[in-house]
Structure formats: structure tokens, C-alpha cells
Coordinates of C-alpha atoms in Angstrom, one line a residue:
M1 CA -17.1 -26.1 -10.9
A2 CA -13.7 -25.3 -9.4
E3 CA -12.7 -22.2 -9.3
N4 CA -9.0 -21.7 -11.6
T5 CA -7.1 -19.6 -9.1
P6 CA -2.6 -19.3 -9.4
D7 CA -0.9 -21.6 -6.7
P8 CA -0.2 -19.7 -3.4
T9 CA 2.8 -17.8 -3.5
P10 CA 4.8 -18.3 0.1
R11 CA 4.2 -15.8 2.1
P12 CA 7.0 -13.3 3.7
T13 CA 7.0 -12.4 7.4
P14 CA 4.5 -9.7 8.4
D15 CA 7.4 -7.8 9.5
T16 CA 9.0 -7.4 6.0
P17 CA 7.6 -5.9 2.6
Y18 CA 5.9 -8.6 0.1
Q19 CA 8.6 -8.6 -2.6
L20 CA 7.1 -8.1 -6.1
D21 CA 7.5 -10.2 -9.3
P22 CA 5.8 -10.3 -12.2
R23 CA 3.6 -12.8 -11.5
S24 CA 2.0 -11.5 -8.1
L25 CA 2.6 -7.8 -9.6
R26 CA -0.1 -8.6 -12.3
G27 CA -2.5 -10.9 -9.1
L28 CA -2.1 -7.0 -7.3
A29 CA -2.5 -4.9 -10.1
H30 CA -5.9 -4.1 -9.6
P31 CA -7.9 -0.3 -8.5
L32 CA -10.2 -2.7 -6.4
R33 CA -7.6 -5.8 -4.7
M34 CA -5.2 -2.7 -3.8
R35 CA -7.9 -1.1 -1.8
L36 CA -9.4 -4.2 -0.2
L37 CA -5.5 -5.0 0.7
R38 CA -4.6 -1.1 2.0
T39 CA -8.0 -1.1 4.1
L40 CA -7.1 -4.6 5.7
R41 CA -3.9 -3.2 6.3
H42 CA -4.7 -0.3 8.0
N43 CA -7.9 -0.9 9.3
G44 CA -7.7 -4.2 10.4
P45 CA -9.3 -7.8 9.7
A46 CA -12.6 -7.6 7.9
T47 CA -15.4 -9.7 5.8
A48 CA -16.0 -9.9 2.1
S49 CA -19.6 -7.8 3.3
Q50 CA -17.8 -5.1 5.6
L51 CA -15.2 -4.1 3.0
A52 CA -18.2 -4.3 0.2
D53 CA -20.2 -1.7 2.2
R54 CA -17.0 0.3 2.0
F55 CA -16.2 0.2 -1.1
G56 CA -20.5 0.0 -2.6
E57 CA -19.2 -3.0 -4.2
S58 CA -21.2 -6.3 -4.1
S59 CA -20.0 -9.2 -1.5
G60 CA -19.1 -11.2 -4.4
S61 CA -17.6 -9.1 -5.8
T62 CA -15.3 -8.2 -3.2
S63 CA -15.3 -11.9 -2.2
Y64 CA -13.8 -13.0 -5.5
H65 CA -11.2 -10.2 -5.5
L66 CA -10.3 -11.7 -1.1
R67 CA -9.6 -15.0 -3.0
Q68 CA -7.2 -14.1 -5.6
L69 CA -4.9 -12.0 -3.2
A70 CA -5.0 -14.9 -1.2
A71 CA -3.9 -17.3 -4.0
Y72 CA -1.3 -14.8 -4.0
G73 CA -0.1 -14.4 -0.3
F74 CA -1.1 -10.9 0.4
V75 CA -4.2 -12.0 2.7
E76 CA -5.3 -14.5 4.8
D77 CA -7.9 -16.5 7.0
D78 CA -7.3 -14.8 10.4
P79 CA -6.9 -17.4 12.8
E80 CA -8.4 -15.5 16.0
R81 CA -12.0 -15.0 14.4
R82 CA -11.9 -18.4 12.4
G83 CA -14.9 -20.7 14.2
K84 CA -16.0 -18.2 16.6
G85 CA -20.1 -17.8 14.9
G86 CA -21.0 -16.8 12.2
R87 CA -20.3 -18.7 8.3
E88 CA -18.8 -15.6 7.3
R89 CA -14.9 -16.0 6.4
W90 CA -12.4 -12.9 7.9
W91 CA -9.6 -11.8 6.3
R92 CA -6.4 -10.3 7.3
A93 CA -2.9 -8.2 5.6
V94 CA -0.2 -10.9 5.9
H95 CA 2.5 -8.3 5.2
Q96 CA 3.0 -4.7 6.1
G97 CA 3.5 -3.4 2.7
V98 CA 4.8 -4.4 -1.1
A99 CA 8.4 -3.9 -2.3
V100 CA 9.4 -3.3 -6.0
D101 CA 11.6 -5.6 -7.4
G102 CA 13.9 -3.2 -9.5
A103 CA 14.1 -6.1 -12.3
L104 CA 10.2 -4.7 -13.0
H105 CA 11.0 -1.8 -14.4
E106 CA 13.3 -4.0 -17.2
D107 CA 11.0 -5.7 -17.9
Q108 CA 9.4 -5.2 -21.0
S109 CA 6.6 -7.4 -21.4
P110 CA 3.3 -6.0 -22.1
E111 CA 1.4 -7.5 -19.5
T112 CA 4.0 -7.1 -16.5
R113 CA 4.4 -3.3 -18.2
G114 CA 0.6 -2.6 -18.0
A115 CA 0.0 -4.0 -14.9
M116 CA 3.2 -1.6 -13.5
D117 CA 1.4 0.9 -14.9
V118 CA -2.1 0.1 -13.4
F119 CA -0.1 -0.2 -9.8
L120 CA 2.1 2.4 -9.9
Q121 CA -1.4 4.9 -11.2
E122 CA -3.6 3.5 -8.2
V123 CA -0.5 4.0 -5.6
A124 CA -0.7 7.6 -6.8
G125 CA -4.4 7.9 -6.6
M126 CA -4.3 6.9 -3.1
H127 CA -1.7 9.0 -2.0
H128 CA -3.6 12.3 -3.5
Q129 CA -6.7 11.3 -1.4
E130 CA -5.0 10.9 1.7
L131 CA -3.3 14.1 1.4
V132 CA -6.9 15.8 0.1
T133 CA -8.6 14.0 3.1
W134 CA -5.9 15.4 5.6
L135 CA -6.6 18.8 4.3
G136 CA -10.2 18.5 4.8
D137 CA -9.7 17.4 8.2
R138 CA -7.2 19.4 8.9
A139 CA -9.4 22.1 11.1
G140 CA -10.7 18.8 13.5
W141 CA -7.1 18.3 14.6
S142 CA -5.0 20.1 16.9
T143 CA -2.7 23.1 16.3
A144 CA 0.4 20.5 17.5
W145 CA -0.5 18.2 14.8
A146 CA -1.3 20.6 12.2
K147 CA 2.0 22.2 12.9
N148 CA 3.9 19.7 12.5
A149 CA 2.4 17.9 9.7
D150 CA 4.3 18.8 6.2
T151 CA 4.1 19.3 2.4
S152 CA 7.2 20.5 1.2
D153 CA 9.4 19.7 -1.8
F154 CA 12.5 19.9 -2.9
T155 CA 14.3 20.3 -6.3
L156 CA 17.9 18.8 -7.0
R157 CA 20.1 17.9 -9.5
L158 CA 21.0 14.2 -9.2
T159 CA 22.4 11.5 -11.0
P160 CA 20.0 8.3 -11.1
A161 CA 22.9 6.7 -8.6
Q162 CA 22.5 9.7 -6.5
L163 CA 18.7 9.8 -6.5
G164 CA 19.0 5.7 -5.2
E165 CA 21.0 6.7 -2.8
L166 CA 19.0 9.2 -1.7
N167 CA 16.1 7.3 -1.4
R168 CA 17.6 4.5 0.7
A169 CA 18.9 7.7 3.3
L170 CA 15.0 8.3 3.9
H171 CA 13.8 5.0 3.8
A172 CA 16.3 4.6 6.9
V173 CA 15.1 7.9 8.7
V174 CA 11.6 6.5 8.4
E175 CA 12.5 3.2 9.4
S176 CA 14.4 4.3 12.6
F177 CA 11.4 5.9 13.7
H178 CA 9.2 2.5 14.0
S179 CA 10.5 1.9 17.6
R180 CA 10.5 5.2 19.0
V181 CA 6.7 5.8 20.3
A182 CA 7.4 2.6 22.8
A183 CA 10.0 4.5 24.1
H184 CA 8.1 8.0 24.7
G185 CA 4.8 9.6 24.2
A186 CA 3.1 6.4 23.1
E187 CA -0.1 8.1 24.9
Q188 CA -0.1 10.8 22.1
A189 CA 1.0 8.6 19.0
E190 CA -1.7 8.7 15.8
R191 CA -0.9 7.1 12.8
V192 CA 1.1 8.9 10.5
R193 CA 1.6 8.5 6.6
V194 CA 4.9 9.6 5.1
H195 CA 4.6 10.0 1.1
L196 CA 7.8 10.1 -0.5
H197 CA 7.7 10.9 -4.1
T198 CA 11.0 10.8 -5.9
F199 CA 11.2 11.0 -9.6
P200 CA 13.1 13.0 -12.5
Q201 CA 11.4 16.4 -14.3
R202 CA 11.8 17.6 -18.1
T203 CA 13.6 20.5 -17.4
D204 CA 11.4 22.5 -20.2
R205 CA 8.4 21.4 -18.8
E206 CA 6.5 24.3 -16.7
D207 CA 4.1 22.6 -14.0

């Protein structure tokens, strides 16, 4: 019996983020799917069995969720490994990241709101785990890395429009660093994660 999967969504170019809409958001908003996609983006191509071992899942489960991610255009077969011995399928991420369409925050349908909740909670959880891992491993890095890492936070008084302006400016700064390693210091470079959380806070909260 054929599996009932959505029609594939046209994929973006590798250097551009995948622009989520209600349909693709619902396809991605699953904890395991988001972790599979994150691993393929950060660690490169893998098979369903390799990913199953990593996450303590069955290969049937990871294979199913990888096919669902492929149906929505998030992952694809790795052509460099296709047909090179063995029968297992290798998967790779299609894009470098995802972008949330502003209209998703205005969508009042229960399905979209529920998917957005799952998506944002999982993103926050992954960010938390990455930070905890860094703090636990910090002693194993050189002093140069430890002293230049950062966990600062700031409090500002802004309008919604100013908050959007701030975010765009910060994103532009991060993007400006993409090409710098090739020009200088490539031999010292490591992958660096940058987390950006900006949100309003009630003034009567103590935490």
C-alpha cells in the first residue's frame, strides 16, 4: 500500500533559508523531525540507521520522519553517496536554516498555532541544550575561546517596530561575518553558534 505523503514543496537554494508557511510549518513541527534536520545541517549527510543510533530511535521511525521532511522539501537524497555500495539511503539537508513568515504569527487556526508552539518550544530546548553543553565542556577549550564566548543579556525599552529594527541590525552583523574566515584565520576557526532571543517582558515579573 502506497504511503500517503504531501506533494513535495519546491526547495530553496542551499544558501537561502527555507521560508516557512502554514503547511511546511506543520510538516516540520515535530521534535524528532527538527532534531534530525538540525543534525543533518550541522554534521552532514547520514543514513536513517545512523540517526536512529544517535537518538535512540528505531531506523523505521527515523526513516519515516526523514521521508516526511523530504516531502516538504527540507531534506533530500545525497547524490554524492547515491549508488556507492549498500542499499541504505543517505540524506542531507537542503537549506542552511529556516525563516518564519510574519503571517504565521497572525494565523489563528488551531493547527498553525499548535505547530508554532511546538516549533518554538523545540527551538528553545535545542538552544538550552547547546548552551548547557558548552558550559559543561568549557574547561576543555582554550582560554582564548573561553574568554571570547559570551552569555550576556540586556534590557531595553522599545516599541515593536524598534524591536524589529534591532533584530534586523543584529542579523546583518552576524551575516557580515560569514565571509571573514576565508580571508583570515581559517586554520583557527571552529563552528560557532550564535543564539539571539529578543522578546517583551512584563514589568511586574520577578524572573
